[in-house]
Short mmCIF file of C-alpha atoms and ligand atoms in Angstrom, two decimals:
data_model
loop_
_atom_site.label_atom_id
_atom_site.label_comp_id
_atom_site.label_asym_id
_atom_site.label_seq_id
_atom_site.Cartn_x
_atom_site.Cartn_y
_atom_site.Cartn_z
CA UNK A 1 1.70 59.96 -22.10
CA UNK A 2 0.47 60.47 -18.54
CA UNK A 3 3.24 61.81 -16.35
CA UNK A 4 3.87 60.07 -13.03
CA UNK A 5 3.67 63.06 -10.70
CA UNK A 6 4.37 60.77 -7.76
CA UNK A 7 7.87 59.86 -8.91
CA UNK A 8 10.67 61.19 -6.67
CA UNK A 9 14.44 60.92 -6.64
CA UNK A 10 14.49 58.67 -3.56
CA UNK A 11 13.20 55.74 -5.63
CA UNK A 12 16.20 56.10 -7.96
CA UNK A 13 18.87 55.44 -5.35
CA UNK A 14 19.95 51.94 -4.46
CA UNK A 15 22.62 49.91 -2.74
CA UNK A 16 26.08 50.64 -4.07
CA UNK A 17 25.00 53.59 -6.23
CA UNK A 18 26.53 57.05 -5.87
CA UNK A 19 23.47 59.18 -5.13
CA UNK A 20 23.17 62.14 -7.48
CA UNK A 21 19.38 61.81 -7.50
CA UNK A 22 18.26 63.06 -4.08
CA UNK A 23 18.82 66.65 -3.00
CA UNK A 24 19.29 65.98 0.70
CA UNK A 25 22.67 66.91 2.15
CA UNK A 26 24.35 64.10 4.02
CA UNK A 27 26.87 65.45 6.49
CA UNK A 28 27.33 64.69 10.18
CA UNK A 29 24.72 66.55 12.23
CA UNK A 30 26.08 69.61 14.06
CA UNK A 31 25.88 69.37 17.90
CA UNK A 32 23.51 72.34 18.14
CA UNK A 33 21.01 70.18 16.21
CA UNK A 34 21.76 66.66 17.41
CA UNK A 35 21.75 67.78 21.10
CA UNK A 36 18.18 69.14 21.18
CA UNK A 37 16.98 66.31 18.95
CA UNK A 38 18.32 63.67 21.34
CA UNK A 39 17.05 65.57 24.38
CA UNK A 40 13.57 65.72 22.86
CA UNK A 41 13.32 61.94 23.16
CA UNK A 42 12.90 62.38 26.92
CA UNK A 43 9.66 64.28 26.28
CA UNK A 44 7.91 61.81 24.00
CA UNK A 45 5.25 60.89 26.57
CA UNK A 46 3.74 64.37 26.20
CA UNK A 47 1.76 65.50 23.18
CA UNK A 48 3.73 67.97 21.04
CA UNK A 49 3.44 71.69 21.83
CA UNK A 50 4.38 73.82 18.83
CA UNK A 51 4.32 77.18 20.65
CA UNK A 52 8.07 77.57 21.21
CA UNK A 53 9.13 76.33 17.78
CA UNK A 54 6.54 78.55 16.10
CA UNK A 55 7.88 81.60 17.94
CA UNK A 56 11.46 80.67 17.01
CA UNK A 57 10.63 80.32 13.32
CA UNK A 58 8.66 83.59 13.39
CA UNK A 59 11.63 85.41 14.94
CA UNK A 60 13.97 83.99 12.32
CA UNK A 61 11.90 85.47 9.50
CA UNK A 62 10.82 88.66 11.26
CA UNK A 63 7.18 87.54 11.36
CA UNK A 64 4.48 87.18 13.99
CA UNK A 65 3.86 83.67 15.36
CA UNK A 66 0.33 83.94 13.91
CA UNK A 67 1.91 84.00 10.46
CA UNK A 68 3.71 80.66 10.91
CA UNK A 69 2.35 77.13 10.57
CA UNK A 70 4.74 74.25 11.22
CA UNK A 71 4.14 71.22 9.01
CA UNK A 72 5.37 67.65 8.59
CA UNK A 73 7.70 68.74 5.79
CA UNK A 74 6.84 71.15 3.00
CA UNK A 75 5.05 68.19 1.40
CA UNK A 76 2.31 68.42 4.03
CA UNK A 77 1.91 72.14 3.35
CA UNK A 78 0.94 71.39 -0.27
CA UNK A 79 -1.78 69.04 0.96
CA UNK A 80 -3.12 71.56 3.48
CA UNK A 81 -3.33 74.26 0.82
CA UNK A 82 -5.01 71.94 -1.68
CA UNK A 83 -7.52 70.67 0.89
CA UNK A 84 -8.30 73.95 2.62
CA UNK A 85 -8.62 76.00 -0.56
CA UNK A 86 -11.09 73.73 -2.36
CA UNK A 87 -13.07 76.81 -3.30
CA UNK A 88 -10.29 77.97 -5.65
CA UNK A 89 -11.77 78.30 -9.13
CA UNK A 90 -8.63 78.47 -11.24
CA UNK A 91 -5.54 76.85 -9.67
CA UNK A 92 -2.38 77.23 -11.73
CA UNK A 93 0.98 75.50 -11.29
CA UNK A 94 4.06 76.99 -12.93
CA UNK A 95 6.18 74.16 -14.39
CA UNK A 96 8.68 72.66 -14.61
CA UNK A 97 8.69 72.39 -10.84
CA UNK A 98 8.36 69.92 -7.98
CA UNK A 99 5.38 67.74 -8.82
CA UNK A 100 3.74 67.47 -5.39
CA UNK A 101 1.79 70.75 -5.55
CA UNK A 102 -0.02 69.56 -8.65
CA UNK A 103 -0.44 66.04 -7.23
CA UNK A 104 -1.93 67.44 -4.00
CA UNK A 105 -4.29 69.71 -5.94
CA UNK A 106 -5.49 66.85 -8.12
CA UNK A 107 -5.97 64.58 -5.12
CA UNK A 108 -8.15 67.26 -3.55
CA UNK A 109 -10.32 67.33 -6.68
CA UNK A 110 -9.01 70.50 -8.31
CA UNK A 111 -8.59 70.68 -12.04
CA UNK A 112 -5.14 72.14 -12.51
CA UNK A 113 -3.84 74.40 -15.22
CA UNK A 114 -0.17 74.34 -16.10
CA UNK A 115 1.93 77.30 -17.14
CA UNK A 116 5.06 75.95 -18.85
CA UNK A 117 8.23 78.02 -18.71
CA UNK A 118 10.45 77.52 -21.73
CA UNK A 119 14.01 76.41 -22.10
CA UNK A 120 14.61 79.16 -24.70
CA UNK A 121 13.83 81.68 -21.95
CA UNK A 122 16.19 79.98 -19.52
CA UNK A 123 13.09 78.65 -17.68
CA UNK A 124 12.73 82.14 -16.20
CA UNK A 125 9.39 83.21 -14.81
CA UNK A 126 7.33 85.61 -16.85
CA UNK A 127 4.52 86.80 -14.58
CA UNK A 128 2.45 87.72 -17.65
CA UNK A 129 2.07 84.00 -18.51
CA UNK A 130 -0.10 83.40 -15.45
CA UNK A 131 -3.81 84.01 -16.19
CA UNK A 132 -5.03 87.18 -14.49
CA UNK A 133 -7.96 85.38 -12.84
CA UNK A 134 -5.93 82.47 -11.44
CA UNK A 135 -6.85 82.53 -7.76
CA UNK A 136 -4.35 79.93 -6.51
CA UNK A 137 -0.84 79.94 -8.02
CA UNK A 138 2.15 77.73 -7.20
CA UNK A 139 5.70 78.63 -8.15
CA UNK A 140 9.06 77.31 -6.89
CA UNK A 141 12.02 79.55 -6.05
CA UNK A 142 14.67 78.38 -6.58
CA UNK A 143 12.92 75.90 -8.80
CA UNK A 144 13.36 72.15 -8.61
CA UNK A 145 14.41 70.71 -11.10
CA UNK A 146 15.76 73.60 -13.21
CA UNK A 147 17.72 75.25 -10.36
CA UNK A 148 16.57 78.62 -11.69
CA UNK A 149 16.24 81.44 -9.17
CA UNK A 150 13.54 83.87 -10.24
CA UNK A 151 13.88 87.55 -9.32
CA UNK A 152 11.84 88.34 -6.19
CA UNK A 153 10.22 91.23 -8.06
CA UNK A 154 8.89 88.95 -10.82
CA UNK A 155 7.30 86.65 -8.24
CA UNK A 156 5.98 89.57 -6.20
CA UNK A 157 4.27 90.80 -9.38
CA UNK A 158 2.07 87.68 -9.20
CA UNK A 159 0.55 88.67 -5.85
CA UNK A 160 -2.82 90.36 -5.84
CA UNK A 161 -6.00 90.58 -3.79
CA UNK A 162 -8.24 87.55 -4.34
CA UNK A 163 -5.32 85.24 -5.13
CA UNK A 164 -3.28 82.93 -2.92
CA UNK A 165 0.28 82.91 -4.26
CA UNK A 166 2.30 79.96 -2.98
CA UNK A 167 6.07 80.23 -3.32
CA UNK A 168 7.90 77.01 -2.58
CA UNK A 169 11.21 78.12 -1.08
CA UNK A 170 12.28 74.63 0.04
CA UNK A 171 15.77 75.35 -1.32
CA UNK A 172 16.01 79.10 -0.65
CA UNK A 173 18.80 78.59 1.85
CA UNK A 174 20.98 77.01 -0.86
CA UNK A 175 21.05 80.21 -2.90
CA UNK A 176 24.03 82.45 -2.54
CA UNK A 177 25.19 85.63 -4.14
CA UNK A 178 28.54 87.10 -3.32
CA UNK A 179 28.11 90.29 -1.30
CA UNK A 180 24.43 89.61 -0.46
CA UNK A 181 24.04 88.81 3.26
CA UNK A 182 20.85 86.74 3.10
CA UNK A 183 18.88 84.67 0.61
CA UNK A 184 18.97 86.85 -2.52
CA UNK A 185 15.42 86.40 -3.87
CA UNK A 186 13.46 85.14 -0.87
CA UNK A 187 10.04 86.57 -0.04
CA UNK A 188 9.88 84.88 3.38
CA UNK A 189 9.99 88.18 5.27
CA UNK A 190 7.47 90.01 3.05
CA UNK A 191 4.22 90.88 4.79
CA UNK A 192 3.07 93.52 2.33
CA UNK A 193 2.10 91.19 -0.54
CA UNK A 194 -1.56 90.09 -0.49
CA UNK A 195 -2.19 86.36 -0.29
CA UNK A 196 1.52 85.43 -0.24
CA UNK A 197 2.31 82.03 1.29
CA UNK A 198 5.95 80.96 1.46
CA UNK A 199 6.84 77.32 2.08
CA UNK A 200 10.10 76.29 3.66
CA UNK A 201 11.68 72.91 4.26
CA UNK A 202 14.26 71.93 6.86
CA UNK A 203 14.76 68.45 5.44
CA UNK A 204 17.29 69.24 2.71
CA UNK A 205 20.26 71.14 4.08
CA UNK A 206 19.92 69.60 7.54
CA UNK A 207 19.51 66.02 6.34
CA UNK A 208 16.13 65.59 8.10
CA UNK A 209 14.06 64.03 5.32
CA UNK A 210 13.10 61.18 7.66
CA UNK A 211 12.05 63.53 10.46
CA UNK A 212 9.54 65.53 8.35
CA UNK A 213 9.77 69.19 9.26
CA UNK A 214 8.94 72.35 7.34
CA UNK A 215 6.64 75.33 7.67
CA UNK A 216 4.62 77.89 5.86
CA UNK A 217 4.60 81.65 6.33
CA UNK A 218 1.52 83.57 5.32
CA UNK A 219 -1.25 86.01 6.23
CA UNK A 220 -2.58 85.56 9.78
CA UNK A 221 -6.16 85.49 8.48
CA UNK A 222 -5.43 82.58 6.11
CA UNK A 223 -3.39 80.33 8.37
CA UNK A 224 -6.24 79.14 10.63
CA UNK A 225 -7.95 77.69 7.53
CA UNK A 226 -4.83 75.74 6.67
CA UNK A 227 -4.29 74.67 10.28
CA UNK A 228 -7.86 73.35 10.41
CA UNK A 229 -6.99 70.91 7.60
CA UNK A 230 -3.97 69.59 9.48
CA UNK A 231 -4.17 66.42 11.56
CA UNK A 232 -3.88 67.03 15.25
CA UNK A 233 -0.26 66.90 16.54
CA UNK A 234 1.03 66.57 12.98
CA UNK A 235 4.54 67.75 13.87
CA UNK A 236 6.30 65.52 16.39
CA UNK A 237 8.25 66.74 19.42
CA UNK A 238 11.65 65.88 17.83
CA UNK A 239 10.63 67.71 14.65
CA UNK A 240 9.67 70.76 16.75
CA UNK A 241 13.06 70.60 18.49
CA UNK A 242 14.72 70.60 15.07
CA UNK A 243 12.63 73.57 13.92
CA UNK A 244 13.69 75.59 16.97
CA UNK A 245 17.36 74.68 16.55
CA UNK A 246 17.36 75.40 12.80
CA UNK A 247 15.83 78.85 13.40
CA UNK A 248 18.71 79.94 15.65
CA UNK A 249 21.29 82.51 14.52
CA UNK A 250 23.95 79.77 14.65
CA UNK A 251 21.93 77.67 12.20
CA UNK A 252 21.29 80.57 9.86
CA UNK A 253 24.99 81.44 9.81
CA UNK A 254 25.82 77.78 9.11
CA UNK A 255 23.31 77.75 6.23
CA UNK A 256 25.09 80.71 4.66
CA UNK A 257 28.46 78.97 4.92
CA UNK A 258 27.03 75.79 3.41
CA UNK A 259 25.48 77.80 0.57
CA UNK A 260 28.80 79.52 -0.15
CA UNK A 261 30.62 76.16 -0.32
CA UNK A 262 27.83 74.72 -2.44
CA UNK A 263 28.18 77.63 -4.89
CA UNK A 264 31.82 76.67 -5.49
CA UNK A 265 30.91 73.01 -5.98
CA UNK A 266 28.00 73.96 -8.26
CA UNK A 267 30.25 76.16 -10.40
CA UNK A 268 32.62 73.22 -10.74
CA UNK A 269 29.83 70.84 -11.78
CA UNK A 270 28.40 73.32 -14.28
CA UNK A 271 31.85 74.05 -15.76
CA UNK A 272 32.53 70.35 -16.24
CA UNK A 273 29.06 69.65 -17.66
CA UNK A 274 29.43 72.48 -20.17
CA UNK A 275 32.41 70.62 -21.65
CA UNK A 276 30.42 67.44 -22.26
CA UNK A 277 29.66 67.32 -26.00
CA UNK A 278 25.99 67.83 -27.04
CA UNK A 279 24.90 68.53 -23.47
CA UNK A 280 23.03 71.68 -22.42
CA UNK A 281 22.76 72.93 -18.86
CA UNK A 282 19.38 74.51 -18.09
CA UNK A 283 19.26 78.19 -17.20
CA UNK A 284 21.65 79.64 -14.68
CA UNK A 285 21.75 77.08 -11.85
CA UNK A 286 21.41 78.56 -8.36
CA UNK A 287 20.61 75.63 -6.06
CA UNK A 288 21.78 72.17 -5.01
CA UNK A 289 21.07 70.49 -8.36
CA UNK A 290 21.38 71.09 -12.08
CA UNK A 291 19.11 70.04 -14.95
CA UNK A 292 20.77 68.90 -18.16
CA UNK A 293 19.52 67.98 -21.61
CA UNK A 294 21.11 65.75 -24.20
CA UNK A 295 19.70 63.33 -26.76
CA UNK A 296 18.87 59.94 -25.24
CA UNK A 297 19.30 61.02 -21.61
CA UNK A 298 16.67 58.48 -20.54
CA UNK A 299 18.78 55.64 -21.92
CA UNK A 300 21.96 57.10 -20.45
CA UNK A 301 20.33 57.22 -17.02
CA UNK A 302 19.96 53.44 -17.11
CA UNK A 303 23.55 53.03 -18.30
CA UNK A 304 24.76 55.34 -15.55
CA UNK A 305 23.11 53.06 -13.01
CA UNK A 306 25.04 50.12 -14.44
CA UNK A 307 28.22 52.16 -13.89
CA UNK A 308 27.30 53.02 -10.30
CA UNK A 309 25.56 56.42 -10.54
CA UNK A 310 21.95 57.27 -9.72
CA UNK A 311 20.66 60.48 -11.34
CA UNK A 312 17.11 61.80 -11.36
CA UNK A 313 15.06 61.15 -14.49
CA UNK A 314 13.66 64.28 -16.11
CA UNK A 315 10.68 62.89 -17.97
CA UNK A 316 8.31 63.00 -14.98
CA UNK A 317 8.56 66.80 -14.79
CA UNK A 318 5.92 68.56 -16.91
CA UNK A 319 7.78 70.78 -19.36
CA UNK A 320 10.91 68.60 -19.52
CA UNK A 321 11.01 65.17 -21.18
CA UNK A 322 13.11 62.06 -21.88
CA UNK A 323 16.15 64.10 -22.92
CA UNK A 324 16.45 65.58 -19.44
CA UNK A 325 18.21 64.53 -16.24
CA UNK A 326 18.69 66.23 -12.89
CA UNK A 327 22.07 65.90 -11.22
CA UNK A 328 22.80 66.81 -7.58
CA UNK A 329 25.74 69.05 -6.73
CA UNK A 330 28.32 67.04 -4.80
CA UNK A 331 31.95 67.52 -3.80
CA UNK A 332 34.31 68.14 -6.69
CA UNK A 333 35.93 64.67 -6.55
CA UNK A 334 32.51 62.98 -6.91
CA UNK A 335 31.62 65.37 -9.73
CA UNK A 336 34.88 64.69 -11.56
CA UNK A 337 34.42 60.92 -11.33
CA UNK A 338 30.81 61.23 -12.54
CA UNK A 339 31.76 63.44 -15.50
CA UNK A 340 34.41 60.90 -16.58
CA UNK A 341 31.82 58.11 -16.59
CA UNK A 342 29.19 60.22 -18.34
CA UNK A 343 31.63 61.40 -21.01
CA UNK A 344 32.86 57.85 -21.63
CA UNK A 345 29.30 56.60 -22.00
CA UNK A 346 28.42 59.31 -24.51
CA UNK A 347 31.61 58.68 -26.49
CA UNK A 348 30.80 54.95 -26.69
CA UNK A 349 27.54 55.80 -28.46
CA UNK A 350 27.34 54.52 -32.05
C1 LIG B 401 11.05 71.84 -4.39
C2 LIG B 401 10.60 70.98 -3.25
N1 LIG B 401 9.66 71.42 -2.43
C3 LIG B 401 9.24 70.69 -1.39
C4 LIG B 401 9.76 69.44 -1.16
C5 LIG B 401 9.23 68.66 0.00
O1 LIG B 401 10.15 68.74 1.04
P1 LIG B 401 9.87 68.15 2.46
O2 LIG B 401 10.86 67.06 2.69
O3 LIG B 401 10.06 69.31 3.41
O4 LIG B 401 8.47 67.65 2.49
C6 LIG B 401 10.73 68.93 -1.99
C7 LIG B 401 11.28 67.58 -1.77
O5 LIG B 401 11.93 67.00 -2.59
C8 LIG B 401 11.17 69.72 -3.07
O6 LIG B 401 12.09 69.27 -3.93
#
């Protein structure tokens, strides 16, 4: 079966359905974000100038502005990498993970090799699985859809001269470990690893999927190649305003609070899921979603829709299959109601 790499959770939601399919947080926008966004509308006659936002993002991650490229969402960063690095001889994508890196590579004409992490290993990264001569490697951390957070050291072990190592940290801000002040396994601030490119998204936690804003952090000698593949003025003035606001200390502190709350809600979801008969939770979930496996999950997904719940199908992720679903972490009341419906459906099975 050919897998539809272009399938995404947004096509699973619909009128009247509780959305457990899309991993975008939907909360009222804080004033420190909505204010600059609204104010930016007064400047729309001018072409965008990314200088200030680039400096703000660089400061947030302790990098030089020359190591930052703002993009129209992390999705655009995949395309820039795939297009600009057409000379890569052996591109490898570590799966299961977000499907756009592979889709962008294929669209650019690359033939892509997959490294499949295994459920038996908790979908944990084993750097030894990646071929030594792979010169372009994509890995997600934390990984969508498994929610597994790989140790920074295991990912760092993949970096080497002659290789571009792309770490998709679109959900890094959702990770939380008690007693750890920042993002426990992020490599965003690392400048010592050769060829390391870290992708970040601002569309998830800040509910900006429609605005399209993200960025990549990487070596100053690589970024001009990626920038050259980008359309002129690719990031709009409102998106730049959002990037500046979301790089502020207030925003970073808010992200940590959101991650701490999310951890409580995630623990609740995982606890409840672990009591559903015949259902297995993948790995040790660390992000805003959880992957689950049970026989006939593909059929149950359709039945869940009939009962008002949209969840993300798992069969379009290489390395998963029809027995998998991805469920978003929501507030505990929503989780409880969902678990009741799911349990009832599974009990009704002949
Ligand atoms: C793991 C991962 N990376 C990147 C993206 C793309 O995010 P953006 O909205 O910033 O393009 C997504 C979106 O779903 C994602 O799940």
